[in-house]
Amino acid sequence: MKRQNLTEMEGVVIESPSPRNATPRACLDNLRQVLSHVPGRIRRHYVRAPPGDRAKAELSPHDSTKGRTIYRLSAGSSGGDQ
């Protein structure tokens, strides 16, 4: 089920998450830094996002400094082929 009023943005992971809390820090394309948690479905499939990888995040309408990582893109790509 799609959540209402969420903003999707892409950015680069700048700080690797620890396995315990799974909250990577990312710098979005609009140069804003956010702290985003990794949902269980991504953790379950052992998807990791090391620093330098691009990721897509959903941002909360209430607090634009927190979000949820929903997709990991290839390293250095902008959505297209490398």
Coordinates of N, CA and C in Angstrom, one line a residue:
M1 N 0.8 -1.2 0.0 CA 0.0 0.0 0.0 C 0.9 1.2 0.0
K2 N 0.6 2.2 -0.9 CA 1.4 3.4 -1.0 C 1.0 4.4 0.0
R3 N 2.0 5.0 0.7 CA 1.7 6.0 1.7 C 1.5 7.3 1.1
Q4 N 0.7 8.1 1.7 CA 0.3 9.4 1.2 C 1.3 10.5 1.5
N5 N 1.5 11.5 0.6 CA 2.2 12.7 0.8 C 3.7 12.5 1.1
L6 N 4.3 11.4 0.5 CA 5.7 11.2 0.7 C 6.5 11.7 -0.6
T7 N 7.6 12.2 -0.4 CA 8.4 12.8 -1.5 C 9.6 11.8 -1.8
E8 N 9.7 11.4 -3.0 CA 10.8 10.5 -3.4 C 11.9 11.3 -4.0
M9 N 13.2 11.1 -3.5 CA 14.3 11.8 -4.0 C 15.5 10.8 -4.1
E10 N 16.4 11.2 -5.0 CA 17.6 10.3 -5.1 C 18.8 11.1 -4.5
G11 N 19.8 10.3 -4.1 CA 21.0 10.9 -3.5 C 22.1 9.9 -3.4
V12 N 23.2 10.3 -2.8 CA 24.4 9.5 -2.7 C 24.6 9.1 -1.2
V13 N 24.9 7.9 -0.9 CA 25.1 7.5 0.5 C 26.5 8.0 0.9
I14 N 26.6 8.7 2.0 CA 27.8 9.3 2.4 C 28.4 8.7 3.7
E15 N 27.5 8.0 4.4 CA 28.0 7.3 5.6 C 27.3 5.9 5.6
S16 N 28.1 4.9 5.8 CA 27.6 3.5 5.8 C 26.8 3.2 7.1
P17 N 25.7 2.5 6.9 CA 25.0 2.2 8.2 C 25.6 1.0 8.9
S18 N 25.4 1.1 10.2 CA 25.9 -0.1 11.0 C 24.9 -1.2 10.9
P19 N 25.2 -2.4 11.0 CA 24.3 -3.5 10.9 C 23.2 -3.5 12.0
R20 N 23.5 -2.9 13.1 CA 22.6 -2.9 14.2 C 21.4 -2.0 14.0
N21 N 21.6 -0.7 13.6 CA 20.5 0.2 13.4 C 20.1 0.5 12.0
A22 N 20.9 0.2 11.0 CA 20.6 0.3 9.6 C 20.1 1.6 9.2
T23 N 20.8 2.7 9.6 CA 20.4 4.0 9.2 C 21.5 4.8 8.5
P24 N 21.6 4.6 7.2 CA 22.6 5.3 6.4 C 22.3 6.8 6.3
R25 N 23.4 7.6 6.2 CA 23.2 9.1 6.0 C 23.5 9.3 4.5
A26 N 22.6 10.1 3.9 CA 22.7 10.3 2.4 C 22.7 11.8 2.1
C27 N 23.3 12.2 1.1 CA 23.3 13.6 0.6 C 22.4 13.5 -0.7
L28 N 21.2 14.2 -0.6 CA 20.3 14.2 -1.8 C 20.8 15.1 -2.9
D29 N 20.1 15.0 -4.0 CA 20.5 15.7 -5.2 C 20.3 17.2 -5.0
N30 N 19.4 17.6 -4.0 CA 19.3 19.0 -3.7 C 20.2 19.5 -2.6
L31 N 21.3 18.7 -2.3 CA 22.4 19.0 -1.4 C 21.9 19.0 0.1
R32 N 20.8 18.4 0.4 CA 20.3 18.3 1.8 C 20.7 16.9 2.3
Q33 N 21.2 16.8 3.5 CA 21.6 15.6 4.1 C 20.4 15.0 4.9
V34 N 20.1 13.7 4.8 CA 19.0 13.1 5.5 C 19.6 11.8 6.1
L35 N 18.9 11.4 7.2 CA 19.1 10.2 7.9 C 18.0 9.3 7.5
S36 N 18.2 8.2 6.9 CA 17.1 7.3 6.4 C 17.3 5.9 6.9
H37 N 16.2 5.3 7.4 CA 16.3 3.9 7.8 C 16.0 3.0 6.7
V38 N 16.5 1.8 6.8 CA 16.3 0.7 5.8 C 15.2 -0.2 6.2
P39 N 14.1 -0.3 5.4 CA 13.0 -1.1 5.8 C 13.4 -2.6 5.8
G40 N 12.6 -3.4 6.5 CA 12.8 -4.8 6.7 C 12.9 -5.6 5.4
R41 N 12.1 -5.3 4.4 CA 12.2 -6.1 3.2 C 13.5 -6.0 2.5
I42 N 14.2 -4.8 2.6 CA 15.5 -4.7 2.0 C 16.6 -5.4 2.9
R43 N 16.4 -5.3 4.2 CA 17.3 -6.0 5.1 C 17.2 -7.5 5.0
R44 N 16.0 -7.9 4.8 CA 15.8 -9.4 4.6 C 16.5 -10.0 3.4
H45 N 16.7 -9.2 2.4 CA 17.4 -9.7 1.2 C 18.9 -9.3 1.2
Y46 N 19.4 -8.8 2.3 CA 20.8 -8.5 2.5 C 21.3 -7.4 1.5
V47 N 20.5 -6.4 1.1 CA 20.9 -5.4 0.3 C 21.7 -4.4 1.1
R48 N 22.9 -4.1 0.7 CA 23.8 -3.1 1.4 C 24.0 -1.9 0.5
A49 N 24.2 -0.8 1.1 CA 24.5 0.5 0.4 C 25.7 1.1 1.0
P50 N 26.9 0.7 0.4 CA 28.1 1.3 0.9 C 28.3 2.8 0.5
P51 N 29.1 3.5 1.1 CA 29.3 4.9 0.7 C 29.7 5.1 -0.7
G52 N 29.1 6.0 -1.4 CA 29.3 6.2 -2.8 C 28.2 5.7 -3.7
D53 N 27.4 4.8 -3.2 CA 26.3 4.2 -4.0 C 25.1 5.2 -4.0
R54 N 24.4 5.2 -5.1 CA 23.2 6.0 -5.2 C 22.0 5.3 -4.6
A55 N 21.1 6.0 -4.0 CA 19.9 5.3 -3.4 C 18.7 6.3 -3.6
K56 N 17.5 5.7 -3.6 CA 16.3 6.5 -3.6 C 15.6 6.4 -2.3
A57 N 15.2 7.5 -1.8 CA 14.6 7.6 -0.5 C 13.2 8.3 -0.5
E58 N 12.4 7.9 0.4 CA 11.1 8.6 0.6 C 11.2 9.5 1.8
L59 N 10.9 10.8 1.7 CA 11.0 11.7 2.8 C 9.6 12.0 3.4
S60 N 9.7 12.1 4.7 CA 8.5 12.4 5.5 C 8.0 13.9 5.2
P61 N 6.7 14.1 5.1 CA 6.3 15.5 4.9 C 6.4 16.3 6.2
H62 N 6.5 15.7 7.3 CA 6.6 16.4 8.6 C 8.1 16.8 8.9
D63 N 9.0 15.9 8.6 CA 10.4 16.2 9.0 C 11.3 15.8 7.7
S64 N 11.8 16.8 7.1 CA 12.5 16.6 5.8 C 14.0 16.1 6.1
T65 N 14.4 15.9 7.3 CA 15.7 15.4 7.6 C 15.7 13.9 7.8
K66 N 14.5 13.3 7.8 CA 14.4 11.8 8.0 C 13.7 11.2 6.9
G67 N 14.0 10.0 6.6 CA 13.4 9.3 5.5 C 13.5 7.8 5.5
R68 N 13.2 7.1 4.4 CA 13.3 5.7 4.3 C 13.9 5.3 3.0
T69 N 15.0 4.6 3.0 CA 15.6 4.1 1.8 C 14.7 3.0 1.2
I70 N 14.3 3.3 -0.1 CA 13.4 2.3 -0.7 C 14.0 1.6 -1.9
Y71 N 15.2 2.1 -2.4 CA 15.8 1.4 -3.6 C 17.2 1.8 -3.6
R72 N 18.1 0.8 -3.9 CA 19.5 1.1 -4.1 C 19.8 1.0 -5.6
L73 N 20.3 2.1 -6.1 CA 20.7 2.2 -7.5 C 22.2 1.7 -7.6
S74 N 22.6 1.5 -8.9 CA 24.0 1.1 -9.1 C 24.9 2.3 -8.7
A75 N 26.2 1.9 -8.3 CA 27.2 2.9 -7.9 C 27.4 3.9 -9.0
G76 N 27.2 5.2 -8.7 CA 27.5 6.3 -9.6 C 26.6 6.5 -10.8
S77 N 25.5 5.7 -10.8 CA 24.5 5.9 -11.9 C 23.5 6.9 -11.6
S78 N 22.9 7.4 -12.6 CA 21.8 8.4 -12.4 C 20.5 7.8 -12.9
G79 N 20.3 6.5 -12.8 CA 19.1 5.9 -13.3 C 19.2 5.3 -14.6
G80 N 20.2 5.5 -15.4 CA 20.4 4.9 -16.7 C 21.5 3.9 -16.8
D81 N 21.8 3.4 -18.0 CA 22.9 2.4 -18.1 C 24.2 3.0 -17.8
Q82 N 25.1 2.2 -17.4 CA 26.5 2.7 -17.1 C 27.3 2.7 -18.3

